[in-house]
Short mmCIF file of C-alpha atoms in Angstrom, two decimals:
data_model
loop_
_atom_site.label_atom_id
_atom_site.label_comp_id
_atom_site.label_asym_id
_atom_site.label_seq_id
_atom_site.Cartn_x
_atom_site.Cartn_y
_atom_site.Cartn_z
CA UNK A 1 0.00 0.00 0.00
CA UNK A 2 2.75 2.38 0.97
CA UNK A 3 4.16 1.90 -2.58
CA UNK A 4 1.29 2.68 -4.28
CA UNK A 5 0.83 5.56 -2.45
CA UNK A 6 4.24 6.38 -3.08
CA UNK A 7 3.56 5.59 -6.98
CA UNK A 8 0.40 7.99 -6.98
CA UNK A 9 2.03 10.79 -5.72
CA UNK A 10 4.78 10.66 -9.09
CA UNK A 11 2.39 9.70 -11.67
CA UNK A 12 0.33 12.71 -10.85
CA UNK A 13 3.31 14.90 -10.26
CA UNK A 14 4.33 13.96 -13.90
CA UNK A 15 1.13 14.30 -15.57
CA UNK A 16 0.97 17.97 -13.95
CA UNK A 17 4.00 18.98 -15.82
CA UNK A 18 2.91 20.56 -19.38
CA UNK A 19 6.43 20.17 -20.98
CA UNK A 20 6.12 16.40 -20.47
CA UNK A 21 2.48 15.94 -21.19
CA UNK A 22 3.58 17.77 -24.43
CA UNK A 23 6.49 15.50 -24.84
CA UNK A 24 4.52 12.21 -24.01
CA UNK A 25 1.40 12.68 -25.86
CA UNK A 26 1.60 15.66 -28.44
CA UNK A 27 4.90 15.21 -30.26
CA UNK A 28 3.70 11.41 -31.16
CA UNK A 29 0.20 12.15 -32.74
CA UNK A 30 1.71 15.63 -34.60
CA UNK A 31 4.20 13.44 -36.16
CA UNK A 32 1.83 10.36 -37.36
CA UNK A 33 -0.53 12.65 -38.25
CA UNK A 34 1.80 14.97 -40.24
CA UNK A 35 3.31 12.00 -41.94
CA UNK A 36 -0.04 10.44 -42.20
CA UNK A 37 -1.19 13.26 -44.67
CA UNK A 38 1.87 13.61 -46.51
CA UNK A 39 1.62 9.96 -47.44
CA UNK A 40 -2.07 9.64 -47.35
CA UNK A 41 -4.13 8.76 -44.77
CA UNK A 42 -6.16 5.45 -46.20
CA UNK A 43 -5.28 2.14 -46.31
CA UNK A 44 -2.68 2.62 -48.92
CA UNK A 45 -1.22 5.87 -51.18
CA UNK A 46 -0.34 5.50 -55.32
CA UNK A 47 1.26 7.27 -57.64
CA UNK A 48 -0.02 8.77 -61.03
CA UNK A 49 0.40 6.72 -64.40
CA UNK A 50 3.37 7.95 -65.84
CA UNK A 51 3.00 9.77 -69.09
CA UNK A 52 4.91 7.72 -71.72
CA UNK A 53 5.67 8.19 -75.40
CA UNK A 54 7.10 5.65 -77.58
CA UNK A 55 8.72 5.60 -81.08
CA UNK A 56 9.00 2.76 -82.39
CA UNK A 57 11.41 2.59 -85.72
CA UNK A 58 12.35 -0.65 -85.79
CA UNK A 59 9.48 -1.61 -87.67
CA UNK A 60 11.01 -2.26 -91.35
CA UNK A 61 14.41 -3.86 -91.00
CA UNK A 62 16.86 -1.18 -92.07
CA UNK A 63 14.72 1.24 -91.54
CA UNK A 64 16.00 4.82 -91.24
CA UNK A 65 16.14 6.63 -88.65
CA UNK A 66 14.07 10.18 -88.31
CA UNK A 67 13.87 13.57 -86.13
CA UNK A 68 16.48 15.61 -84.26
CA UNK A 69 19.18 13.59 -83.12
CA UNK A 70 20.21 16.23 -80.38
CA UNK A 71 17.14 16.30 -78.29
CA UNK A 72 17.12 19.89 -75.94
CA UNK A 73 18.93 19.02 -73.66
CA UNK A 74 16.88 17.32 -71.25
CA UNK A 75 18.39 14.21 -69.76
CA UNK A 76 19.29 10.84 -71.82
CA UNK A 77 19.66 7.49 -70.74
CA UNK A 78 20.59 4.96 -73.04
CA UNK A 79 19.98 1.38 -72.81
CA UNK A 80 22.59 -0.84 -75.41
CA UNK A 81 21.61 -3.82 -77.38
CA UNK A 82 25.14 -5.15 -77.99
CA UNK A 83 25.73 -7.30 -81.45
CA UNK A 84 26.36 -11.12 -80.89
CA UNK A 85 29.47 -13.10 -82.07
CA UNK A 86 27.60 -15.34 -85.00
CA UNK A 87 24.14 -14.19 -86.84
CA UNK A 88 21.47 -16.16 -85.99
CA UNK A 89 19.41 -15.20 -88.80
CA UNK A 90 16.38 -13.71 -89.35
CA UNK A 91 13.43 -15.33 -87.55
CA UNK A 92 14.78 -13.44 -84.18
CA UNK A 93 11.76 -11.87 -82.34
CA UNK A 94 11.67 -7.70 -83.36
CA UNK A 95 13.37 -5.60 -80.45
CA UNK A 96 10.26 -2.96 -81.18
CA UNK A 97 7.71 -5.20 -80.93
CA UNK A 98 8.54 -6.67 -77.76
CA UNK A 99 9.71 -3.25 -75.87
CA UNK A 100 6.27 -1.76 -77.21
CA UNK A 101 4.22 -4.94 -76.39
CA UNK A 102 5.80 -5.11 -73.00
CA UNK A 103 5.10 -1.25 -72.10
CA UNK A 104 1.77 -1.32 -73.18
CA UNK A 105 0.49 -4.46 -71.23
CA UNK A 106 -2.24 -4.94 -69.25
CA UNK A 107 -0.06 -5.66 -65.94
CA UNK A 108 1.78 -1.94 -67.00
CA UNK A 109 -1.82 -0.38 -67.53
CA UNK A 110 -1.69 1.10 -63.68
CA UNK A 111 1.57 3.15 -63.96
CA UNK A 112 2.53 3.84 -67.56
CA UNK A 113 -0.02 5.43 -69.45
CA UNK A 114 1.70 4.78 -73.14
CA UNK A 115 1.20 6.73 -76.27
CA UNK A 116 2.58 5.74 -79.34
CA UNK A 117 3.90 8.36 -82.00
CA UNK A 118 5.66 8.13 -85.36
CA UNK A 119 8.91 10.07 -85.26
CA UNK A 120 11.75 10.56 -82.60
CA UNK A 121 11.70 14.52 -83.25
CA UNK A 122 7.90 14.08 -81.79
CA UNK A 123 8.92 12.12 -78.83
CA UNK A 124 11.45 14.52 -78.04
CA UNK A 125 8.82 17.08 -78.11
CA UNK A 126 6.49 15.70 -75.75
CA UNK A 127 8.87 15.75 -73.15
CA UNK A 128 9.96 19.33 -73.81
CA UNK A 129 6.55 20.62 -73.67
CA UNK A 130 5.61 18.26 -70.47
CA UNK A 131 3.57 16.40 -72.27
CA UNK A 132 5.32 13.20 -71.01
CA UNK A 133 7.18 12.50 -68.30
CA UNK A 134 9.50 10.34 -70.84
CA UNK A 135 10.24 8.74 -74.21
CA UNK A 136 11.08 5.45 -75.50
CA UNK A 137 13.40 5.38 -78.63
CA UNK A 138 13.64 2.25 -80.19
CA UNK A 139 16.11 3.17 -82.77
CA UNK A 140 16.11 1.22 -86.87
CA UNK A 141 18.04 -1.80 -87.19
CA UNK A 142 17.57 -2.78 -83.45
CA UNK A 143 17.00 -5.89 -84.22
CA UNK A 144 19.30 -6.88 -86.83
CA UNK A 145 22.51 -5.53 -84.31
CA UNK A 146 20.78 -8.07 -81.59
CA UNK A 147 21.11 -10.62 -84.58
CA UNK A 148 24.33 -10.01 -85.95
CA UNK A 149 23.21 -8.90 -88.98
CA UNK A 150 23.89 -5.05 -89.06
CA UNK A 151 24.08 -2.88 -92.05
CA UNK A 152 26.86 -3.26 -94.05
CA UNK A 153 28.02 -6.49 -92.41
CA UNK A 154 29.62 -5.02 -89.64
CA UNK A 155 29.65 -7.71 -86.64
CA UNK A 156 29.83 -5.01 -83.63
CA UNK A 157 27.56 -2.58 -84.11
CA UNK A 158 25.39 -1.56 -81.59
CA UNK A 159 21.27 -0.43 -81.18
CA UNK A 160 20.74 2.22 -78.83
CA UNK A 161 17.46 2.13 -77.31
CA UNK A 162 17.16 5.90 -75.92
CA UNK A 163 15.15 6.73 -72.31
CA UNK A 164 14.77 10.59 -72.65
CA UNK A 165 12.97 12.17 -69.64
CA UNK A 166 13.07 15.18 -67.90
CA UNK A 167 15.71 15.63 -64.79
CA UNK A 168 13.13 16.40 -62.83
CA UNK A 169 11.15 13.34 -62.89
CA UNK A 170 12.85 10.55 -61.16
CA UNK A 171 10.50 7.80 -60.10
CA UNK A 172 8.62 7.40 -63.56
CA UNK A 173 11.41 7.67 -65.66
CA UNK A 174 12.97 4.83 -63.62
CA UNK A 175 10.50 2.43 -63.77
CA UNK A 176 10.30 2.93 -67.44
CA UNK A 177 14.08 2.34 -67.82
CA UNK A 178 13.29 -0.91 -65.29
CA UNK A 179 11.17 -1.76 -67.75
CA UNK A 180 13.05 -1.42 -70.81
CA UNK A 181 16.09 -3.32 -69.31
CA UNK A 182 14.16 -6.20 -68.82
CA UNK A 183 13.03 -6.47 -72.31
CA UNK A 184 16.64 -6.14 -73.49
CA UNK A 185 17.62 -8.62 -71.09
CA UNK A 186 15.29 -10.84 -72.13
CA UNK A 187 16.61 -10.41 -75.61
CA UNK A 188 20.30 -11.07 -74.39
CA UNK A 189 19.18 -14.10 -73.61
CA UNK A 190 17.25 -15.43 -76.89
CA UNK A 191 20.84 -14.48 -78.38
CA UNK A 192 22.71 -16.61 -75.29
CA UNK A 193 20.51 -19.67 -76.31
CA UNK A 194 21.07 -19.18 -79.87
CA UNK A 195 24.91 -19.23 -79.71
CA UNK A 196 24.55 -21.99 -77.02
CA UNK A 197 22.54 -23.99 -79.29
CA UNK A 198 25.01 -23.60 -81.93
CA UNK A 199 28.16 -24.22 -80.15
CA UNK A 200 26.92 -27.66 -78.79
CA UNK A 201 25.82 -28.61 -82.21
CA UNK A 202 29.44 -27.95 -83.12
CA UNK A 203 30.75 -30.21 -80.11
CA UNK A 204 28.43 -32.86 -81.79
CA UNK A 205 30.54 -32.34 -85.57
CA UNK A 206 28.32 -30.09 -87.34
CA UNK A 207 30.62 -27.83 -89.48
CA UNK A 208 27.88 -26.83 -92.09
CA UNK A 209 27.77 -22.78 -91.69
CA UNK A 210 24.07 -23.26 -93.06
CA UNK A 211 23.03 -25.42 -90.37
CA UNK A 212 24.52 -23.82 -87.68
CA UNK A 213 22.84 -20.21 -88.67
CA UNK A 214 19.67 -22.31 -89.20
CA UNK A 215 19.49 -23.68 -86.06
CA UNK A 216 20.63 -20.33 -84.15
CA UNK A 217 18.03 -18.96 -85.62
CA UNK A 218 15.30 -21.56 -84.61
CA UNK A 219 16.66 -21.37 -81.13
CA UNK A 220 16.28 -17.79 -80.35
CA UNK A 221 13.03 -17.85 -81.79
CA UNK A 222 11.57 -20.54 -80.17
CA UNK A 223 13.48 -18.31 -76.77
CA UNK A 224 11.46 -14.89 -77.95
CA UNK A 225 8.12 -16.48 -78.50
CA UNK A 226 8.41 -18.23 -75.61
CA UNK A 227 9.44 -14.85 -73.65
CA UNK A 228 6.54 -13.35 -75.38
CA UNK A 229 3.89 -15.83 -74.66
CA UNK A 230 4.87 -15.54 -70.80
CA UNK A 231 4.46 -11.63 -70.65
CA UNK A 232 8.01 -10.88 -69.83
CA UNK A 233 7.17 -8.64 -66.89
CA UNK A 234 4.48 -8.04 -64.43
CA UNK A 235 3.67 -6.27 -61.41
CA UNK A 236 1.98 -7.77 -58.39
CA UNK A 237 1.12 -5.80 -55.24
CA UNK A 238 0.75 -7.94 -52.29
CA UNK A 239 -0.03 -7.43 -48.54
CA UNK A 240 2.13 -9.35 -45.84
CA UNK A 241 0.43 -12.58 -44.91
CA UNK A 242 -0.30 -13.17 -42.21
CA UNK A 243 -1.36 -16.82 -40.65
CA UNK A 244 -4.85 -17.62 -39.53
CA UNK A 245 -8.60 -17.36 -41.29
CA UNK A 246 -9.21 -13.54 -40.60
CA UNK A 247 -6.85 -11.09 -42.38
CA UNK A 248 -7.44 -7.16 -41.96
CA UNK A 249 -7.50 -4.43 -44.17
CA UNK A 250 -4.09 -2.75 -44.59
CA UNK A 251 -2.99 -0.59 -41.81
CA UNK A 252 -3.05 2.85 -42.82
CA UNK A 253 0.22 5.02 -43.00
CA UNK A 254 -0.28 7.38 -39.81
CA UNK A 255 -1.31 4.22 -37.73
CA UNK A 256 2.08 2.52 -39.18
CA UNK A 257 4.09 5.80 -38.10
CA UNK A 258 2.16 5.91 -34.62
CA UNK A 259 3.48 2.93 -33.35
CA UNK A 260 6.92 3.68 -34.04
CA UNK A 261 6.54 7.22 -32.44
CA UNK A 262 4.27 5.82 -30.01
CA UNK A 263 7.39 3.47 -28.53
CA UNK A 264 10.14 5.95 -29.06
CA UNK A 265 8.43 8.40 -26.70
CA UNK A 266 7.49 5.89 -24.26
CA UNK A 267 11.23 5.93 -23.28
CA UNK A 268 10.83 9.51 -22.79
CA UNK A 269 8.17 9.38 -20.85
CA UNK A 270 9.52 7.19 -18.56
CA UNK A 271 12.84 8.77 -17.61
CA UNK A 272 11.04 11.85 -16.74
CA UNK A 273 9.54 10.49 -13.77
CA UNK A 274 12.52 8.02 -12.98
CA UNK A 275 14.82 11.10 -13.02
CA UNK A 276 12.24 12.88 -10.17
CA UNK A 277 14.78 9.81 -7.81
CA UNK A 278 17.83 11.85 -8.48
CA UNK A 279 16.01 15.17 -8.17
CA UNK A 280 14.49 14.28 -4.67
CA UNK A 281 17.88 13.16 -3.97
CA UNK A 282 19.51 16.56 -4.15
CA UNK A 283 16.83 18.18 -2.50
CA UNK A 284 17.32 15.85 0.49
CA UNK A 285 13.33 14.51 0.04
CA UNK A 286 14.84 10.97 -0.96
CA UNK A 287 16.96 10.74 2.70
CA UNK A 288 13.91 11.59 4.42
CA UNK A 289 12.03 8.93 3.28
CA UNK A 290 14.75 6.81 4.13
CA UNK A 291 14.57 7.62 7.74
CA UNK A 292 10.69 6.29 8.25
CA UNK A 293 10.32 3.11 9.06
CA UNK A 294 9.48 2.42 5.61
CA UNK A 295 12.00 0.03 3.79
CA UNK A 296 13.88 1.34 1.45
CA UNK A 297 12.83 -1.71 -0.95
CA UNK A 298 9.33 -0.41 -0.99
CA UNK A 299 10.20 3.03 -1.69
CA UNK A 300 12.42 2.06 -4.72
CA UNK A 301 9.39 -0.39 -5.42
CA UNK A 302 6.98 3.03 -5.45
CA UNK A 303 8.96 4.67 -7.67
CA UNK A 304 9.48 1.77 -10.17
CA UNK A 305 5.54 1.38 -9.92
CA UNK A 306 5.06 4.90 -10.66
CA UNK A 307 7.21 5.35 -13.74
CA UNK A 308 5.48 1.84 -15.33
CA UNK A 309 2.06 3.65 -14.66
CA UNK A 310 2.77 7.25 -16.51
CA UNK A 311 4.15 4.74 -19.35
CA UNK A 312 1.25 2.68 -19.36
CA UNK A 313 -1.43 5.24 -19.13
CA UNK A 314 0.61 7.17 -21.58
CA UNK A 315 0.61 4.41 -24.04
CA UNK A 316 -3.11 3.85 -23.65
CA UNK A 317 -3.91 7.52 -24.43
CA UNK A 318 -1.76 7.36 -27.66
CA UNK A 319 -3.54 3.96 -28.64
CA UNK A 320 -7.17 5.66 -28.02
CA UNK A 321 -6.24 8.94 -29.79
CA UNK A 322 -4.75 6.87 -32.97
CA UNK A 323 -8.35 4.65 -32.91
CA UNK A 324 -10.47 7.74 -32.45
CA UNK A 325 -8.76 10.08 -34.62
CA UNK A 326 -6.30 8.93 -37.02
CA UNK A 327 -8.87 5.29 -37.45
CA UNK A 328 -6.03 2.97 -36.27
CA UNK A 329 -7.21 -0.43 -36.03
CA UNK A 330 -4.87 -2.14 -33.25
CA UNK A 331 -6.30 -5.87 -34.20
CA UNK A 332 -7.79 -8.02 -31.06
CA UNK A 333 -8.23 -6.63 -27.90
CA UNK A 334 -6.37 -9.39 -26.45
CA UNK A 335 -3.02 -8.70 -28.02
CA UNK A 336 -3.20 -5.45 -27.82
CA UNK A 337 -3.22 -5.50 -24.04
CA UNK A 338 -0.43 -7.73 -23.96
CA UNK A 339 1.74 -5.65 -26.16
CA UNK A 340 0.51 -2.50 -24.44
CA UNK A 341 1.68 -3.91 -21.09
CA UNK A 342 4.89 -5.17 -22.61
CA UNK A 343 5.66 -2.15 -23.92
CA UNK A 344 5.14 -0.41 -20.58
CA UNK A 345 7.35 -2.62 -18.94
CA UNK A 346 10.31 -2.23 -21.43
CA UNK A 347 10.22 1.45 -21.36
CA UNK A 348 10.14 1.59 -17.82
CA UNK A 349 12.42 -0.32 -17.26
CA UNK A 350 15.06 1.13 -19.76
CA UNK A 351 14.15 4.15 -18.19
CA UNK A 352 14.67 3.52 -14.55
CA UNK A 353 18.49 1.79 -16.05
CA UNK A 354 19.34 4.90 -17.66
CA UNK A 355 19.42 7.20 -14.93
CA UNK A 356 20.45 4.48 -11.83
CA UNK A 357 23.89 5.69 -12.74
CA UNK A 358 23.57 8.97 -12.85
CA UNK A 359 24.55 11.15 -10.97
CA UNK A 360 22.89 14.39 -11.82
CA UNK A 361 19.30 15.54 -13.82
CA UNK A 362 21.98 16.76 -16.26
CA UNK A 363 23.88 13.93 -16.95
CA UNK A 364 20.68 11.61 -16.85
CA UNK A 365 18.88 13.64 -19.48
CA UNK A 366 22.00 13.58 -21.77
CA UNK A 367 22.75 9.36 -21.67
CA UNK A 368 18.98 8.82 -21.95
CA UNK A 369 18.65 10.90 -25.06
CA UNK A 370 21.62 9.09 -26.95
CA UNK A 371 20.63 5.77 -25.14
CA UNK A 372 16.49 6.09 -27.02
CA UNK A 373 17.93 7.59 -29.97
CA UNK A 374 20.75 5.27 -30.99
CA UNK A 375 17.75 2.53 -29.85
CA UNK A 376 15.25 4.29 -32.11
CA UNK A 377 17.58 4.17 -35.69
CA UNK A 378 18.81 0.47 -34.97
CA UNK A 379 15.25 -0.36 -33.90
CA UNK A 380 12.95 0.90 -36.76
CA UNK A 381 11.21 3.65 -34.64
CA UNK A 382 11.17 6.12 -37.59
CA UNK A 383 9.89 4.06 -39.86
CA UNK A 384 7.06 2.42 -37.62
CA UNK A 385 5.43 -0.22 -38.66
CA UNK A 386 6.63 -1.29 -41.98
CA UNK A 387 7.58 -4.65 -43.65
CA UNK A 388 11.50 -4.52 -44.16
CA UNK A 389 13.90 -7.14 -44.91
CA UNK A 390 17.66 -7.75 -45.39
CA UNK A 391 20.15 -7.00 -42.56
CA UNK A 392 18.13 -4.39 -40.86
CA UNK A 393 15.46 -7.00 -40.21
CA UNK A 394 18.23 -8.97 -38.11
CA UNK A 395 19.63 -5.90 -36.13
CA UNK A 396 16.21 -4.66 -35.02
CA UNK A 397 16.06 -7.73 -33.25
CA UNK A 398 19.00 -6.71 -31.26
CA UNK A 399 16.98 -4.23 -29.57
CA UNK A 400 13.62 -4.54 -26.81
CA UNK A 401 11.81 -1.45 -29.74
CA UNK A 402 12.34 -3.04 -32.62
CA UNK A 403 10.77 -7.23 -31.17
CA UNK A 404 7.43 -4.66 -30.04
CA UNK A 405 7.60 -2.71 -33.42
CA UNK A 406 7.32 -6.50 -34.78
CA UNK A 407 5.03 -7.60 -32.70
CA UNK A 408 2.46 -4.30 -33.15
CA UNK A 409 3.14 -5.01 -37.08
CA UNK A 410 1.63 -8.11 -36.84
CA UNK A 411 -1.24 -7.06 -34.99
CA UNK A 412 -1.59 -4.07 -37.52
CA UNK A 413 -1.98 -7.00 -40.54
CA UNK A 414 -4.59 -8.69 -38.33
CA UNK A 415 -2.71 -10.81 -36.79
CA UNK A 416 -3.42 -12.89 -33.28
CA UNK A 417 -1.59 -14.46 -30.38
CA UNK A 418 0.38 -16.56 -32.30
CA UNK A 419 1.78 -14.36 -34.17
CA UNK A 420 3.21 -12.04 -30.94
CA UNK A 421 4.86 -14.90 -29.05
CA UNK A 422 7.93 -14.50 -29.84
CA UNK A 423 7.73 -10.53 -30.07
CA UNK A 424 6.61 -10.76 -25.86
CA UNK A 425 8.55 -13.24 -24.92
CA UNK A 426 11.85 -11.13 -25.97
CA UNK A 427 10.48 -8.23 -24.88
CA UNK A 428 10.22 -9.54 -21.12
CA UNK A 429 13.46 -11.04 -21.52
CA UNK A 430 15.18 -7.16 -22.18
CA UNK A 431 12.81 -6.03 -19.27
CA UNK A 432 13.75 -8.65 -17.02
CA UNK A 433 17.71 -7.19 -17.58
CA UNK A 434 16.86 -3.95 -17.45
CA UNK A 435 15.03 -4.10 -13.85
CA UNK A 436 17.59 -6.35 -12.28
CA UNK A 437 20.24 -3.83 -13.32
CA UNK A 438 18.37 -1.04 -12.37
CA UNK A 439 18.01 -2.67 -8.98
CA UNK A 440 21.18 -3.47 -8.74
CA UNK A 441 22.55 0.13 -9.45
CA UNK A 442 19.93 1.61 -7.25
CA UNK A 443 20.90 -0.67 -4.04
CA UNK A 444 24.49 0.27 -4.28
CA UNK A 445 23.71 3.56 -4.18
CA UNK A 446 20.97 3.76 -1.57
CA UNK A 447 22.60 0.61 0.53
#
């Protein structure tokens, strides 16, 4: 009872203070709602179709080439189809016809919006006069360089297939060029069958030049009509699945951004009251305590209690305020109780550890603030709930933040108790340290 008592008294103190109410609960729900507008505030944000020309003059074979040939000097990418060592004749698959196919499929329809003119010069122009957002220049005699058989013989000639956009565009003119590369690539690879084809027919004994161009020819063929038949690229949008019958909705970007912010100022808001031990210590409060019969372990106890309940009530405001006004949806109620209280825990016990070895307000403030920040950027706490893989998917785990930030994630895609296990049981495990070396500090000091 005297604990509690003990614990009231701080959690009101705390909630009295204006600079940390403004800290605890308005600097989270500015920033998720400021980022939740930039990025849209529904279940997902897309991007407009990107305006797209395309010329297309590798229609005839030998074809010439038309328009300005110096553009206005606006950027220009170019994307090489290199000549091959042998022909291989000409039943190859048209370079135009597949690049033009490929950009105006039905899996594209989304985010290019394609439009097809006659003449480079016109292309060019679009751009220029922001017509497009870039142009696709499939230069004459693209196909016969990819097949060895370029004008006049020559054997190394080159096709250059010409991405012209304006600087200032950078995501449409990239997935265009994305685009574009995997057609040529494709390509490359019709030509790497062919020559395969033909150089183990020439392991077998075929010498006959004929045969050999013949049956290049046949091979990278059968490779571009098979590529062509297959829809050489596609994009697929899909949502994290999660396990079990019921799946939500998408999370919506400010909820996503809440719970990161939501955690990182948790630590915040519970040094402030865990730092009120070293400031009753200088004013001599702390040693007065000390001297009623009251054991010290219950005092210590009172204050522990009291910074897990401004954390806790903290968190529960945030979680309220994101439901009610930025239409979070946490998942089951369950779950999010258990995370809630987890999360509590963590942060008050990281903040009680970060100031049981200071020695001053001063010096507790500074190592708290490096301690949450460095925590924050190895944790994931600025990009909140998001779906990330690689190496920073391994690290995060290194940290108390980034197991909850997993845990609320899962929650957020509808998940259920299952799916936070692991997420709460390593996020007791850091609590557990955290209080027994807070203790540990603590009773040194106050032995």
């Amino acid at each position: 009872m005297r604990a509690l008592i003990i614990a009231w008294k701080d959690v009101r103190h705390t909630y009295r203070n204006i600079a940390a109410l403004a800290m605890m609960l308005v600097a989270p729900m500015l920033l998720a709602s400021a980022l939740g507008m930039a990025f849209g505030s529904g279940d997902d944000f897309s991007i407009q179709a990107v305006k797209t020309v395309v010329v297309d003059l590798d229609i005839a074979a030998g074809g010439a080439e038309t328009g300005d040939e110096t553009g206005s000097g606006l950027y220009d990418e170019t994307r090489q189809v290199p000549a091959p060592e042998t022909p291989s004749g000409s039943a190859m698959v048209r370079v135009g016809n597949q690049i033009v196919a490929t950009l105006t499929s039905s899996g594209l329809a989304d985010i290019l919006s394609v439009r097809e003119v006659t003449g480079e010069a016109e292309a060019r122009r679009a751009v220029d006069e922001d017509e497009a957002d870039v142009a696709v220049i499939i230069p004459a005699g693209a196909t016969e360089a990819l097949s060895g058989e370029a004008r006049g013989g020559a054997m190394d000639s080159a096709a250059v297939v010409q991405i012209y956009k304006d600087p200032a565009a950078t995501v449409g003119p990239s997935i265009v060029a994305a685009v574009v590369r995997s057609v040529t690539q494709s390509l490359e690879g019709a030509r790497a069958a062919a020559l395969a084809a033909a150089g183990l027919a020439v392991s077998q004994g075929t010498t006959d030049t004929e045969v050999l161009r013949r049956l290049a020819a046949e091979t990278a063929a059968a490779y571009g009509a098979t590529a062509e038949g297959a829809a050489p690229l596609r994009l697929d949008a899909r949502a994290p699945v999660i396990s079990g019958e019921d799946r939500a909705a998408a999370p919506n970007v400010a909820s996503q951004v809440l719970v990161g912010m939501m955690i990182f100022f948790m630590l915040f808001g519970a040094s402030t009251p865990a730092r009120s031990i070293i400031d009753e210590q200088r004013e001599g409060t702390l040693s007065r305590l000390f001297t009623t019969p009251t054991p010290r372990s219950v005092i210590l106890g009172g204050k522990y209690v009291a910074v897990f309940l401004v954390v806790l009530l903290q968190s529960v405001v945030l979680l309220l305020a994101g439901w009610l006004l930025l239409g979070a949806r946490w998942g089951e109620p369950g779950p999010v109780a258990v995370l809630t209280l987890c999360g509590a825990l963590v942060a008050a016990s990281l903040g009680l550890l970060t100031v049981s070895f200071a020695k001053t307000p001063g010096q507790a403030g500074a190592v708290s603030s490096a301690i949450f920040v460095f925590l924050a950027l190895i944790g994931g706490n600025f990009v909140g709930s998001t779906n990330i893989g690689g190496a920073f998917a391994l690290v995060r785990r290194f940290t108390p933040n980034g197991w909850l930030i997993e845990g609320w994630d899962s929650l957020l895609y509808g998940g259920s108790w299952a799916d936070i296990l692991f997420p709460v049981v390593a996020a007791l495990g850091f609590s557990a340290v955290f209080f027994a070396l807070a203790t540990w500090f603590f009773s040194r000091r106050y032995a």
